[in-house]
Amino acid sequence: MSRLLIPRKTVYRFSLYYRALQRLKTNSIETVSSAALAKAAGVKPTQLRKDLTYLGQFGTRGLGYDVSALATKLNEALGTTRLQPVILVGVGNLGAALLRYGGFAKEGFEILAAFDAEASKKRGAGLPVSVFPMGKLRELVRTKKIKMAILTVPATAAQEVTNELVDAGICGILNFSPVILEVPDGVVVNNVDLAIELENLSYFIQ
Ligand code: NAD
């Protein structure tokens, strides 16, 4: 099954299943039923079974899934078997906080470098990676074959920076700027907006 044919929401749930399986592995659990795995991931068993059909045949009726084998298969499907290099653009409040977070590596991602229009001011700010001027972006992305970027620039600069990222060869953008980015076919943008998530929560707590 080609990656592109798997629906986005299914790929998102793959990450939920993968995390649930990691927890089971930590607890030395070797097999899991679809009902138990679905519960651990917070989805319905029918949804889980449907999603896993994209990975081929899994599990034996009555015995459940082999935790390790399924985790490996999901890991391969998500493309996170090796540490994936990522860059971050916009080292302000949010960008710097993300750079300081040390937990991405254990999830399979490494922020290799950061870029900012005012790189000189951002140096030596106690960050774990170097902050380069935007002029260095293309060269680094190409030589290190980086495909993913985190975008934390102001809304007014987001499209212009996106164009630079795409020109340099970036094809996956995690966008925190409150802007709908225009990108060519083949480039994927995932938007993160805490205000929308809060709004959604607010609706459900009424
Ligand atoms: P900030 O002003 O502290 O930082 C922005 C950084 O981007 C600065 O360091 C600035 O020098 C740099 N920058 C500006 N123009 C640039 C360009 N053309 N090229 C490269 N770098 C450039 O802002 P912040 O508070 O960190 O917020 C950053 C973005 O994240 C904003 O768009 C904000 O709306 C958004 N945000 C989103 C969420 C969310 O939930 N998605 C939460 C907080 C902030």
PDB file of C-alpha atoms and ligand atoms in Angstrom, residues 89-95 115-118 122 134 151-155 157 160-161 164 175-178 192-195, ligand 1:
ATOM      1  CA  VAL A  89      12.517  28.710  11.497  1.00  0.00           C
ATOM      2  CA  GLY A  90      11.675  31.627  13.801  1.00  0.00           C
ATOM      3  CA  VAL A  91      13.529  31.545  17.118  1.00  0.00           C
ATOM      4  CA  GLY A  92      11.201  33.768  19.139  1.00  0.00           C
ATOM      5  CA  ASN A  93       9.205  32.856  22.262  1.00  0.00           C
ATOM      6  CA  LEU A  94       7.622  29.744  20.819  1.00  0.00           C
ATOM      7  CA  GLY A  95      10.533  28.635  18.624  1.00  0.00           C
ATOM      8  CA  PHE A 115      17.102  29.854  11.440  1.00  0.00           C
ATOM      9  CA  ASP A 116      15.994  33.405  12.111  1.00  0.00           C
ATOM     10  CA  ALA A 117      15.927  36.710  10.250  1.00  0.00           C
ATOM     11  CA  GLU A 118      17.773  38.159  13.249  1.00  0.00           C
ATOM     12  CA  LYS A 122      19.655  34.863  19.024  1.00  0.00           C
ATOM     13  CA  MET A 134      18.166  32.728   6.605  1.00  0.00           C
ATOM     14  CA  LEU A 151       7.580  27.128  11.271  1.00  0.00           C
ATOM     15  CA  THR A 152       7.304  29.576  14.179  1.00  0.00           C
ATOM     16  CA  VAL A 153       7.588  32.980  12.488  1.00  0.00           C
ATOM     17  CA  PRO A 154       5.007  35.801  12.740  1.00  0.00           C
ATOM     18  CA  ALA A 155       1.957  35.446  10.489  1.00  0.00           C
ATOM     19  CA  ALA A 157       6.362  36.363   7.343  1.00  0.00           C
ATOM     20  CA  GLU A 160       7.412  34.177   2.370  1.00  0.00           C
ATOM     21  CA  VAL A 161       9.412  31.823   4.610  1.00  0.00           C
ATOM     22  CA  GLU A 164      11.968  29.716   0.805  1.00  0.00           C
ATOM     23  CA  ASN A 175       3.063  25.312  10.872  1.00  0.00           C
ATOM     24  CA  PHE A 176       2.389  27.199  14.105  1.00  0.00           C
ATOM     25  CA  SER A 177       1.688  30.548  12.389  1.00  0.00           C
ATOM     26  CA  PRO A 178      -2.019  31.385  12.191  1.00  0.00           C
ATOM     27  CA  VAL A 192      -0.998  23.474  15.018  1.00  0.00           C
ATOM     28  CA  ASP A 193      -3.289  26.015  16.603  1.00  0.00           C
ATOM     29  CA  LEU A 194      -3.769  25.933  20.362  1.00  0.00           C
ATOM     30  CA  ALA A 195      -6.518  28.578  20.164  1.00  0.00           C
TER      31      ALA A 195
HETATM   32  P1  NAD B   1       8.100  36.020  18.286  1.00  0.00           P
HETATM   33  O1  NAD B   1       7.877  37.366  17.699  1.00  0.00           O
HETATM   34  O2  NAD B   1       8.609  35.889  19.691  1.00  0.00           O
HETATM   35  O3  NAD B   1       9.132  35.210  17.352  1.00  0.00           O
HETATM   36  C1  NAD B   1       9.111  35.237  15.956  1.00  0.00           C
HETATM   37  C2  NAD B   1      10.536  35.025  15.450  1.00  0.00           C
HETATM   38  O4  NAD B   1      10.494  34.949  14.022  1.00  0.00           O
HETATM   39  C3  NAD B   1      11.494  36.186  15.815  1.00  0.00           C
HETATM   40  O5  NAD B   1      12.678  35.660  16.395  1.00  0.00           O
HETATM   41  C4  NAD B   1      11.758  36.865  14.478  1.00  0.00           C
HETATM   42  O6  NAD B   1      13.080  37.412  14.409  1.00  0.00           O
HETATM   43  C5  NAD B   1      11.582  35.704  13.500  1.00  0.00           C
HETATM   44  N1  NAD B   1      11.238  36.142  12.145  1.00  0.00           N
HETATM   45  C6  NAD B   1      10.428  37.182  11.775  1.00  0.00           C
HETATM   46  N2  NAD B   1      10.374  37.276  10.434  1.00  0.00           N
HETATM   47  C7  NAD B   1      11.170  36.295   9.954  1.00  0.00           C
HETATM   48  C8  NAD B   1      11.533  35.895   8.639  1.00  0.00           C
HETATM   49  N3  NAD B   1      11.025  36.525   7.559  1.00  0.00           N
HETATM   50  N4  NAD B   1      12.377  34.868   8.498  1.00  0.00           N
HETATM   51  C9  NAD B   1      12.882  34.228   9.597  1.00  0.00           C
HETATM   52  N5  NAD B   1      12.603  34.560  10.856  1.00  0.00           N
HETATM   53  C10 NAD B   1      11.730  35.579  11.037  1.00  0.00           C
HETATM   54  O7  NAD B   1       6.746  35.231  18.103  1.00  0.00           O
HETATM   55  P2  NAD B   1       6.199  33.972  18.956  1.00  0.00           P
HETATM   56  O8  NAD B   1       5.416  34.444  20.114  1.00  0.00           O
HETATM   57  O9  NAD B   1       7.307  32.986  19.155  1.00  0.00           O
HETATM   58  O10 NAD B   1       5.157  33.362  17.915  1.00  0.00           O
HETATM   59  C11 NAD B   1       5.647  32.802  16.687  1.00  0.00           C
HETATM   60  C12 NAD B   1       4.489  32.354  15.805  1.00  0.00           C
HETATM   61  O11 NAD B   1       3.801  31.296  16.451  1.00  0.00           O
HETATM   62  C13 NAD B   1       3.458  33.458  15.549  1.00  0.00           C
HETATM   63  O12 NAD B   1       2.991  33.316  14.230  1.00  0.00           O
HETATM   64  C14 NAD B   1       2.361  33.154  16.552  1.00  0.00           C
HETATM   65  O13 NAD B   1       1.099  33.616  16.123  1.00  0.00           O
HETATM   66  C15 NAD B   1       2.416  31.643  16.542  1.00  0.00           C
HETATM   67  N6  NAD B   1       1.908  30.975  17.741  1.00  0.00           N
HETATM   68  C16 NAD B   1       1.129  29.925  17.557  1.00  0.00           C
HETATM   69  C17 NAD B   1       0.628  29.203  18.612  1.00  0.00           C
HETATM   70  C18 NAD B   1      -0.204  28.033  18.297  1.00  0.00           C
HETATM   71  O14 NAD B   1      -0.909  27.527  19.127  1.00  0.00           O
HETATM   72  N7  NAD B   1      -0.161  27.560  17.067  1.00  0.00           N
HETATM   73  C19 NAD B   1       0.940  29.578  19.913  1.00  0.00           C
HETATM   74  C20 NAD B   1       1.772  30.662  20.106  1.00  0.00           C
HETATM   75  C21 NAD B   1       2.266  31.356  19.008  1.00  0.00           C
END
